[in-house]
Coordinates of C-alpha atoms in Angstrom, one line a residue:
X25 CA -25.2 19.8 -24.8
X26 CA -25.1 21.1 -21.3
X27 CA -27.6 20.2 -19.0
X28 CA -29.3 22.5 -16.1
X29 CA -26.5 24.1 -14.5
X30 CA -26.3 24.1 -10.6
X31 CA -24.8 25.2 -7.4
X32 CA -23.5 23.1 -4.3
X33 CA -25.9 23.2 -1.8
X34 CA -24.9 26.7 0.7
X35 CA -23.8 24.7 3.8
X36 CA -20.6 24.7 1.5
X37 CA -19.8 27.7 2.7
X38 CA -19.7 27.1 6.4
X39 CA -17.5 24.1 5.6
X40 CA -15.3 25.4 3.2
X41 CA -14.1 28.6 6.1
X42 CA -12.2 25.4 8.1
X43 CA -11.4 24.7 11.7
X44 CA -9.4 27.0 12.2
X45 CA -12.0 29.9 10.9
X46 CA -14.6 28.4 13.4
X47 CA -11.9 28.3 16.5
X48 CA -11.5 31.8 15.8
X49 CA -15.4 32.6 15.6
X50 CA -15.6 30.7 19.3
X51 CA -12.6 32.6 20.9
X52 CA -14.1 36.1 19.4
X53 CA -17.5 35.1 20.8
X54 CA -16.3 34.6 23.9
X55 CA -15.0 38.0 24.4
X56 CA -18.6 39.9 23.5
X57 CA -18.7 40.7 27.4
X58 CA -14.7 42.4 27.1
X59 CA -16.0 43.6 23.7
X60 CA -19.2 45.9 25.3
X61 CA -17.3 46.5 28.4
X62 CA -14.7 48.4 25.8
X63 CA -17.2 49.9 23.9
X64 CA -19.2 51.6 27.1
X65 CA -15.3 52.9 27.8
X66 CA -15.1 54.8 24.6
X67 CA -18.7 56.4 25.1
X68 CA -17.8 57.7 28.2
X69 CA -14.9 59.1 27.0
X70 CA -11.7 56.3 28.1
X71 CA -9.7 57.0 25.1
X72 CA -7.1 54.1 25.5
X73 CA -10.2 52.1 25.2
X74 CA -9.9 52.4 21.3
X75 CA -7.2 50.4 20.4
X76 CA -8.6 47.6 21.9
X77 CA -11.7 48.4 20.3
X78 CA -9.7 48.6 17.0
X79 CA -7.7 44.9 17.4
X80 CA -11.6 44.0 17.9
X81 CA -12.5 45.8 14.5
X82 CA -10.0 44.1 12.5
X83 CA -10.0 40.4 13.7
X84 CA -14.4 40.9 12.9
X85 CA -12.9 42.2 9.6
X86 CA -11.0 39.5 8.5
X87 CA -13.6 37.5 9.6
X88 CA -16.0 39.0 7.3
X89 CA -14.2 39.2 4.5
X90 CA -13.1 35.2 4.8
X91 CA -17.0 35.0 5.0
X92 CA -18.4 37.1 2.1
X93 CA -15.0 35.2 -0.2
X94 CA -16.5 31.8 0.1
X95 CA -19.9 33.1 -0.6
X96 CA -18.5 34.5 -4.0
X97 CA -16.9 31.8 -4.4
X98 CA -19.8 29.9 -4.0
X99 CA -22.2 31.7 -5.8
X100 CA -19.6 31.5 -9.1
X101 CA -19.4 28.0 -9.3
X102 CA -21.3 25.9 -11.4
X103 CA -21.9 22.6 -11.7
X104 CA -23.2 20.9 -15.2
X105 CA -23.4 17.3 -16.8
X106 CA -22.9 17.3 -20.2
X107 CA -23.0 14.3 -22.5
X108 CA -19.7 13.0 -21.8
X109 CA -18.3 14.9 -19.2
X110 CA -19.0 16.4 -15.8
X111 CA -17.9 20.0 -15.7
X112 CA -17.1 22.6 -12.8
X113 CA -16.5 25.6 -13.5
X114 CA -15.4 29.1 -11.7
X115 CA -16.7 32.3 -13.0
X116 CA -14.6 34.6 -10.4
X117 CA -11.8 37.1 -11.0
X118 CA -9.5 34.1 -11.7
X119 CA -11.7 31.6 -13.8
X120 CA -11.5 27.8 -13.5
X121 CA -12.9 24.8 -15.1
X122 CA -12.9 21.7 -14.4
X123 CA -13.8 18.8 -17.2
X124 CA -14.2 15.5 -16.0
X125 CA -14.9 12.6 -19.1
X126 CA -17.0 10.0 -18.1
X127 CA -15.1 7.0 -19.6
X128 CA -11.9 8.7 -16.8
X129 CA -14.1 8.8 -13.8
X130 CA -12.9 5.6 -11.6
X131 CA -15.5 6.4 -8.9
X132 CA -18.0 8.4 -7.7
X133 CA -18.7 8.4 -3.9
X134 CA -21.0 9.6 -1.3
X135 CA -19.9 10.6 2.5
X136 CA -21.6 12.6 5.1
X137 CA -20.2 13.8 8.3
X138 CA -22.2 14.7 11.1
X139 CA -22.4 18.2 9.9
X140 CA -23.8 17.1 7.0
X141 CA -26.1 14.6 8.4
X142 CA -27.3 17.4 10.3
X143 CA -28.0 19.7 7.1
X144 CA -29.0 16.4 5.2
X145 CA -26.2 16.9 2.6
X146 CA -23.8 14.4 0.8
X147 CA -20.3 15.5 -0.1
X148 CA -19.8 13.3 -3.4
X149 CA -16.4 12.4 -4.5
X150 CA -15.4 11.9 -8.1
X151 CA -12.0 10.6 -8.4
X152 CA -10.1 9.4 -12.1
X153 CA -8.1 6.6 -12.9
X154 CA -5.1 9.2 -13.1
X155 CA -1.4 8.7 -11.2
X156 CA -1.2 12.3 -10.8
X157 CA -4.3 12.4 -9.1
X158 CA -4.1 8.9 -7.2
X159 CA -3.1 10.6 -3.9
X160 CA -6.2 12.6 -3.4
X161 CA -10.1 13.4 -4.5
X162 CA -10.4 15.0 -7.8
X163 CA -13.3 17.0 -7.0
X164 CA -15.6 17.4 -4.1
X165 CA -19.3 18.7 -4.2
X166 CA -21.8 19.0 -1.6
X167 CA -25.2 18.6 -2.6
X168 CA -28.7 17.8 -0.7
X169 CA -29.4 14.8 0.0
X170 CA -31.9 14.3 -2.7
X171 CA -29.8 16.5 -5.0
X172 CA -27.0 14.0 -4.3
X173 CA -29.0 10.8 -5.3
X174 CA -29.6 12.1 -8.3
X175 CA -26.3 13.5 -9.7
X176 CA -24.5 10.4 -8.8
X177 CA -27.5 8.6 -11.0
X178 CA -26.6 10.8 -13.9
X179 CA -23.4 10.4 -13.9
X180 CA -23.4 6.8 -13.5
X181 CA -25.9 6.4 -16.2
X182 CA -23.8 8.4 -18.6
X183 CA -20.8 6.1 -17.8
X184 CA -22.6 2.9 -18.6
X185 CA -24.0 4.6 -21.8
X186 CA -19.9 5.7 -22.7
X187 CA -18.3 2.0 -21.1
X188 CA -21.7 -0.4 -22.0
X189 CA -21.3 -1.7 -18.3
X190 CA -24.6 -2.7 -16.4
X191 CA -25.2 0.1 -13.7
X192 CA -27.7 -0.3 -10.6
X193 CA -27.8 2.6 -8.3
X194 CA -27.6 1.9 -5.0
X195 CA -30.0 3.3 -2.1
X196 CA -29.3 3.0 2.1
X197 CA -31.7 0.0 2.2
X198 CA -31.1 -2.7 -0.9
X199 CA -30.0 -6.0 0.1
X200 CA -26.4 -6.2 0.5
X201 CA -24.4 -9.4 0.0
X202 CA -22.2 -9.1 3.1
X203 CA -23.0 -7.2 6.2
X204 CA -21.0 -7.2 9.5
X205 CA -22.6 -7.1 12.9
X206 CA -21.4 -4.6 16.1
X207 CA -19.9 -8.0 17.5
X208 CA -17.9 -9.1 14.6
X209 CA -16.4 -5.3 13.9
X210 CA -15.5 -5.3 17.6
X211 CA -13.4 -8.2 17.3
X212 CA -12.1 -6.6 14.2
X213 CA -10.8 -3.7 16.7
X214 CA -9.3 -5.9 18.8
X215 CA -7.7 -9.2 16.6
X216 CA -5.8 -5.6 14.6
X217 CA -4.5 -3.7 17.4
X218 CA -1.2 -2.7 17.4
X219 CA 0.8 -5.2 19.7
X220 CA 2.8 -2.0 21.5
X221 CA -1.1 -0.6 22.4
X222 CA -1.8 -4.1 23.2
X223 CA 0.8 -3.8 25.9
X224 CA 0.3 -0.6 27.1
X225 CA -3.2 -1.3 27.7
X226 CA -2.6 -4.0 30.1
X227 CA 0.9 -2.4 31.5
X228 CA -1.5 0.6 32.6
X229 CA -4.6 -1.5 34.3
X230 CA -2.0 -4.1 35.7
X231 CA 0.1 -1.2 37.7
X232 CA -3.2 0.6 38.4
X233 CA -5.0 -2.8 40.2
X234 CA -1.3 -2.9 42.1
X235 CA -1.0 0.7 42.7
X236 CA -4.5 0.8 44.2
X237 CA -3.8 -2.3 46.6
X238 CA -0.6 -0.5 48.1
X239 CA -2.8 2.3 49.1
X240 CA -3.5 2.9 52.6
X241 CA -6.7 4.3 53.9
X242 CA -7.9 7.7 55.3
X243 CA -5.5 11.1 55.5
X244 CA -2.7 8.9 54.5
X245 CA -4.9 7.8 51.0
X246 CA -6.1 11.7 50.0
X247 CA -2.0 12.4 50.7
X248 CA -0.8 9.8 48.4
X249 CA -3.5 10.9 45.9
X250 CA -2.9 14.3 45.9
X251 CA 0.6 14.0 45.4
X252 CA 0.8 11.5 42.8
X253 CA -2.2 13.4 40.4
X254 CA 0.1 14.5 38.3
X255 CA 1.4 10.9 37.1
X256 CA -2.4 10.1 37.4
X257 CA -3.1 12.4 34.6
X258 CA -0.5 11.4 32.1
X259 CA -1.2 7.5 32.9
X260 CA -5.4 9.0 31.8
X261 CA -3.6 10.8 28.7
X262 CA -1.8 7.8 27.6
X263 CA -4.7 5.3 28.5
X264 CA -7.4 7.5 26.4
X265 CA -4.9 7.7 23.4
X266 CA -4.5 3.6 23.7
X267 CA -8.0 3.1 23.6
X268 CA -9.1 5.4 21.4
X269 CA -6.5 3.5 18.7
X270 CA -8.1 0.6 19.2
X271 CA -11.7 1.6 19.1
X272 CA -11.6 4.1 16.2
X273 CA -12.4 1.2 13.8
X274 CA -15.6 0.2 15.3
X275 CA -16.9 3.5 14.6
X276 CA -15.5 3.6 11.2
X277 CA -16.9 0.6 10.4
X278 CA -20.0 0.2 11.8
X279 CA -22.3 -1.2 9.9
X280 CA -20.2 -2.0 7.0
X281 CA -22.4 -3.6 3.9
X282 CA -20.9 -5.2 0.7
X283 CA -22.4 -5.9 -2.1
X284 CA -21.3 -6.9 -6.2
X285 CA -23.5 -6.2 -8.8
X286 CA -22.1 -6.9 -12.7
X287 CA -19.3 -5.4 -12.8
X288 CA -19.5 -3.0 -9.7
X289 CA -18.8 -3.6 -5.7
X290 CA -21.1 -1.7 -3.5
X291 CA -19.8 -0.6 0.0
X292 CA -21.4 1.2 2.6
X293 CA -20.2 2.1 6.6
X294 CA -19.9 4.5 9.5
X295 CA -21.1 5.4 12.2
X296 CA -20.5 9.3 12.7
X297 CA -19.4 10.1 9.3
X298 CA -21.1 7.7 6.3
X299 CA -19.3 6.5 3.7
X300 CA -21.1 4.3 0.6
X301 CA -18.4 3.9 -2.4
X302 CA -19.4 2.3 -5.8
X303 CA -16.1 0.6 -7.2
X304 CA -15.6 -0.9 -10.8
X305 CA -13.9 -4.1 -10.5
X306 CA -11.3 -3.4 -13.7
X307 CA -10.2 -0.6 -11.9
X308 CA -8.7 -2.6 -8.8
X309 CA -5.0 -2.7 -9.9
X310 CA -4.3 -4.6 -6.8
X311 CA -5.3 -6.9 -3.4
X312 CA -4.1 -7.2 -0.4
X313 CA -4.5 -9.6 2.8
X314 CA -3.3 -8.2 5.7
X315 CA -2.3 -10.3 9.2
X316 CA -1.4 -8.0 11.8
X317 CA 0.8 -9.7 14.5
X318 CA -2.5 -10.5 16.4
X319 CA -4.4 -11.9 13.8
X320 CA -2.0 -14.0 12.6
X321 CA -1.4 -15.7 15.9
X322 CA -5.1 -16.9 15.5
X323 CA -5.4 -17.2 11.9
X324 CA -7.5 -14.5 10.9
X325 CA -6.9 -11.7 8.1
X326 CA -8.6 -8.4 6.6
X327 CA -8.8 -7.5 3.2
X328 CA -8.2 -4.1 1.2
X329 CA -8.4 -3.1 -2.0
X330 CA -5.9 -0.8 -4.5
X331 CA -7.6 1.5 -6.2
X332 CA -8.1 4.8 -7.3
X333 CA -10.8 6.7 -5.1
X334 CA -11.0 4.8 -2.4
X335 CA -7.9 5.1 0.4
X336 CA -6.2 8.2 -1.4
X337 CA -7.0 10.6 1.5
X338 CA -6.0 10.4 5.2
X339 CA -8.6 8.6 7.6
X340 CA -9.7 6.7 4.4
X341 CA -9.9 3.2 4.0
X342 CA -10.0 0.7 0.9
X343 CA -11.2 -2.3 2.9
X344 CA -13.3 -4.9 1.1
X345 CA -13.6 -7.4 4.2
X346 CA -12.8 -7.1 8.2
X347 CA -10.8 -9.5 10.0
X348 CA -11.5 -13.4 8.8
X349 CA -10.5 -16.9 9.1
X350 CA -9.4 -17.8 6.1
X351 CA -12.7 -20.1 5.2
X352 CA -15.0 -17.4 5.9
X353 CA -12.7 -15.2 3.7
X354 CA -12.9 -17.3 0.6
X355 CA -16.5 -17.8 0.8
X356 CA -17.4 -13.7 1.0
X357 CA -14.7 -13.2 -1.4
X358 CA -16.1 -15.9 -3.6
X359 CA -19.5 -13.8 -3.9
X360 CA -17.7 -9.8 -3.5
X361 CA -14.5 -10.7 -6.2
X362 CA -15.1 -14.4 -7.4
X363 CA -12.3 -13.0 -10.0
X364 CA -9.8 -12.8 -6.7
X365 CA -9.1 -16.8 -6.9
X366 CA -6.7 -18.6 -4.3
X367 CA -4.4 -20.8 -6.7
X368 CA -2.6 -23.2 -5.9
X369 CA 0.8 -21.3 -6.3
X370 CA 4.5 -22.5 -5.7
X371 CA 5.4 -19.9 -3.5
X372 CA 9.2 -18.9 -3.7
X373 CA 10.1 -17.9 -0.1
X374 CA 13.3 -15.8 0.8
X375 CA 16.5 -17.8 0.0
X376 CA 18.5 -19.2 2.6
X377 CA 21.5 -18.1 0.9
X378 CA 20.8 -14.4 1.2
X379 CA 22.0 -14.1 4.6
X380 CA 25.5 -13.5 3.5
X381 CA 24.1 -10.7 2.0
X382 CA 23.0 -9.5 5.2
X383 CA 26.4 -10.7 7.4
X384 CA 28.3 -7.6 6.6
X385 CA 25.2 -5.3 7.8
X386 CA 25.3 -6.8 10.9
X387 CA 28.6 -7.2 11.7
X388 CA 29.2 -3.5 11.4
X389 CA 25.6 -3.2 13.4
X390 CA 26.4 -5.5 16.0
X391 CA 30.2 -4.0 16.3
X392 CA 29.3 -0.8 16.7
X393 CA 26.2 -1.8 19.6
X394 CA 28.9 -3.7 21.9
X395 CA 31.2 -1.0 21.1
X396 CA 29.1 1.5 22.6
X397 CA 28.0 -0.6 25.6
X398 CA 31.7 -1.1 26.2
X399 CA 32.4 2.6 27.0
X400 CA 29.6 3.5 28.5
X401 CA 29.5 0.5 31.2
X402 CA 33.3 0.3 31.5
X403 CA 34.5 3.8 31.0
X404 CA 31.9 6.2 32.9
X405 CA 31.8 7.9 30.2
X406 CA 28.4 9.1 31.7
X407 CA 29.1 9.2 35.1
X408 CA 26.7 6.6 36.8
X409 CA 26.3 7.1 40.1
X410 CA 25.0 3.4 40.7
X411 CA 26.1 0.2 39.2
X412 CA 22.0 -1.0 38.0
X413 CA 22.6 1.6 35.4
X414 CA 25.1 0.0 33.7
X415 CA 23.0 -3.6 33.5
X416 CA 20.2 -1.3 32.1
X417 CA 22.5 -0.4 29.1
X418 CA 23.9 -3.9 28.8
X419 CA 20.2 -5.1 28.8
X420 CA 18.9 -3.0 26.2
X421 CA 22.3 -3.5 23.7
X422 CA 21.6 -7.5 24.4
X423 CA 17.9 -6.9 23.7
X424 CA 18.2 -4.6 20.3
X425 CA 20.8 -7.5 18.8
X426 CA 17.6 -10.2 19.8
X427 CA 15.5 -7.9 17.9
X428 CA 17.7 -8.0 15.4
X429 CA 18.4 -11.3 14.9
X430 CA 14.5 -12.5 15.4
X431 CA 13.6 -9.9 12.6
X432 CA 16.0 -11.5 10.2
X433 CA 14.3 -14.8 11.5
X434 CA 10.9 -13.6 10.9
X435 CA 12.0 -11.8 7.2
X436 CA 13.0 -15.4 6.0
X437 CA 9.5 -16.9 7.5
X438 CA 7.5 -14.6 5.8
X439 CA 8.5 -12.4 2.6
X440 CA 8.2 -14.7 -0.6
X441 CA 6.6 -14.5 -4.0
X442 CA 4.4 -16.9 -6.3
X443 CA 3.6 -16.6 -9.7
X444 CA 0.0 -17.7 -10.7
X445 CA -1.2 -18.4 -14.1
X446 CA -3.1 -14.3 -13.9
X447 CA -1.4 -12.5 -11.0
X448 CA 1.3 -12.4 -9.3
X449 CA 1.9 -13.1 -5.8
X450 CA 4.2 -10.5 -3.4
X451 CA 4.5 -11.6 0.6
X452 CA 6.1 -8.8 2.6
X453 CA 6.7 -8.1 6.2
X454 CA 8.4 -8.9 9.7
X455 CA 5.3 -9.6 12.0
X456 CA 2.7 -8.3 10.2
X457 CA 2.3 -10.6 7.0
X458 CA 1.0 -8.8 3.5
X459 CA 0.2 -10.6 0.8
X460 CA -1.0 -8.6 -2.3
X461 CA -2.2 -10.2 -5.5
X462 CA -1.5 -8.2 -8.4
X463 CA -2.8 -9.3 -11.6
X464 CA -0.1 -8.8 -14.5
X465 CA -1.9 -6.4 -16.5
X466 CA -2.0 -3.7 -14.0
X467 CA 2.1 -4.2 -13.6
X468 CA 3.4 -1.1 -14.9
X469 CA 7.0 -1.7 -14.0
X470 CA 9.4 -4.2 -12.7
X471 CA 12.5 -3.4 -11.9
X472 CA 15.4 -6.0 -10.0
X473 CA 19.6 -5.6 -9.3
X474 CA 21.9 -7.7 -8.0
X475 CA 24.7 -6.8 -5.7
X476 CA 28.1 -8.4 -5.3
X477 CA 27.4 -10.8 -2.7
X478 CA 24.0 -11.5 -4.2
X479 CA 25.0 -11.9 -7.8
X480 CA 27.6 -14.4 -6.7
X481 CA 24.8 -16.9 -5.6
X482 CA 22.5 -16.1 -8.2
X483 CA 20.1 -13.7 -6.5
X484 CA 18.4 -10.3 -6.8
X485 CA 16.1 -8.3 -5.2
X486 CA 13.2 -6.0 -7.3
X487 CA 9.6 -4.2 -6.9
X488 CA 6.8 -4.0 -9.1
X489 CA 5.2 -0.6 -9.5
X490 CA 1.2 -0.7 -9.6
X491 CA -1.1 2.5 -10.2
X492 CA -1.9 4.0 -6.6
X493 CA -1.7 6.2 -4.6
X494 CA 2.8 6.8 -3.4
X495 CA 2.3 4.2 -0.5
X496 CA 0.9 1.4 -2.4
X497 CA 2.2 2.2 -5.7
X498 CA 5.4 0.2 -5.5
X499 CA 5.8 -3.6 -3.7
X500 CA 9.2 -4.7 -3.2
X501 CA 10.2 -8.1 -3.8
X502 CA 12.7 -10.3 -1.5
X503 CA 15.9 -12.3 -2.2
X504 CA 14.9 -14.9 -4.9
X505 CA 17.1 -16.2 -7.5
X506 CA 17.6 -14.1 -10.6
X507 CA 15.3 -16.5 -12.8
X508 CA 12.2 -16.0 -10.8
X509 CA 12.1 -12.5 -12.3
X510 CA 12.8 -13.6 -15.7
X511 CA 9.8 -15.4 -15.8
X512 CA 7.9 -12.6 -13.9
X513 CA 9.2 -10.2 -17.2
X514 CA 8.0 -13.1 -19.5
X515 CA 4.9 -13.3 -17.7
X516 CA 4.2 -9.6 -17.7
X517 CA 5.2 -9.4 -21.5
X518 CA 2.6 -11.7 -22.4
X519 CA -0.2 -10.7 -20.5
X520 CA -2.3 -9.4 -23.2
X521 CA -2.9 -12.9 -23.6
X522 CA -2.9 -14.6 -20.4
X523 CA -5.1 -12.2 -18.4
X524 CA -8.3 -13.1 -18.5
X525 CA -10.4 -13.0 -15.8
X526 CA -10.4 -9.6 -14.8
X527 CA -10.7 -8.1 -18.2

């Protein structure tokens, strides 16, 4: 039977109109002054006046009507927990509604921008273990603050009434297993920066600091200045953008908070916009260690979790731990996911033999590089008026076949796969290493071919397709020979039986 039907809270309303709405709303309120001027024209008489006054009319129309929409919209919907089953529903022209079991809801999470910390709201997120779904929120409700608290404890209570799991409810202040200080997340920031930021960062303050010593003092200075401002603002552009990639994190994750509880992980962050996320451990279909270039030059690694609800929606994040060495890894992740074990697995890196399988690529690659460099140093194809030009083309042709070559290098290094007695093991990447544990149950599909040149040394390649949202839904697995996925099949066939631990 239905319980007391309610509304979202009315800031809705405001939020729901969008930027764009509000841009609008700015610009028209910056032409009030235009906007009397006009309207003093047509009292004293200025007829052309009126069609301005009329484009004024309209755009305050639209504006009004976008308005009084959501507020219909708003005051139709309804909001109701029922014994097994949350349920929306529209009562406008075109009716909708929305029923949500309980035993399908993977999470249910709480974040608050600054908007809403500013109404003291909480937009809760209720997202099901669904592939349709998997790339965004299910359904999104904005309640108060209080209002909030409590519907997430009713609905979490009628899931551990339908699944018999242990349920705590969470609040800003319980004691969290694993909490991250300002000083560690800023050394998250840096030890996961892009390499190419990296460099750009120091490219910029190291031309500055020499650009500054060439200049010469008084008229000559303001001169130089003056006429190099331009460049001065681009460098700014590009040096904001840099740092603002590299800094974003620490105000994501500020704060970030841990926590496992039976069978549910508690996390909680932000800094301008507040995220706390309740995860059910048998609904992680996946994890992954990540080693950006950076952090694998000093031995550290983040984890992140695959999962439904969490990191389905741009400028989300499934992250479980920030950047570790691997001892302080295993220890968090002994308390957060003791079911996440490092085995001692025979991993089976990329065979040697597949770079026959790779000889033709390259050959064609590499003839058609030279070839071009060829006519365009030797014929003037282009016209170069001085000879550094052509070096410059030479250069860059030399320096795209290293790349090439040191990626085929650091492919054989890295990408590999282990099979462990529950999961199984996929290693991808060039400089940023991936590893992602994936226990067998949660293998949907795995799929493998061989070519020509690989089936005449015994390999194949494959991927193993997980439930998740499209970019970590499928994991491909490098050259290995063709028996290594045999026994993946055999292993995937039986794990009814052999998966235990995260049942």
């Amino acid at each position: 039977m239905e319980q007391n039907e309610f509304r979202c809270h009315y800031s809705v309303v405001f939020e729901n109109l969008g930027r764009v709405f509000w841009v609008i709303v700015i610009c028209f309120a910056g032409q009030i002054d235009e906007m009397a001027s006009t309207i003093r024209d047509v009292i004293e008489g200025r007829i052309e006046a009126v069609d301005a006054l009329i484009a004024f009319g309209i755009l305050f129309g639209i504006l009004l009507l976008c308005f009084i929409v959501q507020n219909i919209v708003w005051a139709k919907t309804w909001i109701s927990i029922e014994q097994d089953a949350v349920v929306i529903e529209k009562r406008t022209i075109n009716r909708k509604k929305n029923t949500i079991g309980m035993k399908n809801i993977s999470n249910i999470n709480l974040e608050q921008n600054i908007f809403e910390r500013i109404m003291n709201t909480y937009k809760i997120k209720l997202d099901t273990n669904s592939k349709t779904t998997a790339d965004e929120t299910d359904v999104k409700i904005v309640l108060s603050k209080e209002k909030a608290e409590w519907f997430r404890r009713q609905v979490l209570e009628h899931m551990q009434a339908v699944t018999d799991e242990a349920v705590i409810v969470e609040d800003e202040d319980m004691d969290f297993d694993v909490t991250y200080s300002a000083k560690e997340i800023v050394m998250h920031c840096l030890f996961t920066a892009s390499v190419s930021s990296v460099l750009i960062f120091l490219g910029i303050i190291i031309g500055a600091i020499v650009g500054l010593r060439s200049l010469r003092t008084g008229a000559v200075l303001v001169d130089s200045i003056v006429s190099a401002i331009g460049g001065i603002l681009v460098v700014a552009v590009i040096l904001c953008s840099v740092i603002q990639s590299m800094v974003k994190d620490f105000f994501v994750y500020y704060n970030f908070r841990a926590k496992r509880q039976e069978n549910k992980i508690y996390l909680s962050y932000g800094l301008l916009k507040k995220r706390r996320y309740v995860l059910s451990v048998d609904k992680i279909n996946a994890v992954e260690v990540v080693s950006p270039l950076v952090s694998r030059i000093f031995g550290r690694q983040y984890i992140k979790l695959v999962c439904i609800g969490v990191g389905d929606e741009q400028n989300e994040n499934s992250m479980l731990l920030l950047s570790e060495t691997k001892k302080d890894m295993e220890e968090k992740l002994s308390i957060l996911l003791p079911e996440f074990t490092w085995e001692n697995v025979t991993i089976h890196k990329r065979d040697r033999l597949s770079i026959f399988s790779d000889i033709p690529k390259k050959i064609i690659w590499f003839a058609i590089l030279i070839g071009l460099m060829v006519m365009f140093g030797y014929m003037n194809l282009l016209e170069f008026s001085v000879s550094w030009v052509k070096y410059i083309i030479y250069g860059t042709g030399f320096f795209l076949i290293g790349m090439s070559l040191l990626n085929m290098y650091m492919s054989f290094y890295t990408e590999g796969v282990g099979i462990g007695e529950n999961e199984l093991i996929v290693i991808s990447g060039y400089y940023e290493k991936k590893t992602i544990w994936i226990p067998y149950q949660k293998i949907q599909q795995l799929g493998y071919s061989e070519g020509l040149i690989r089936r005449h040394f015994g390999l194949a390649t494959g991927v193993v397709h997980i439930l998740a949202q499209v970019l970590d839904s499928a994991h491909g697995i490098t050259f290995v020979k063709k028996e290594v996925f045999e026994e993946i099949g055999e292993r995937i066939l039986q794990r009814k039986s052999t998966y235990k631990t995260w049942e």
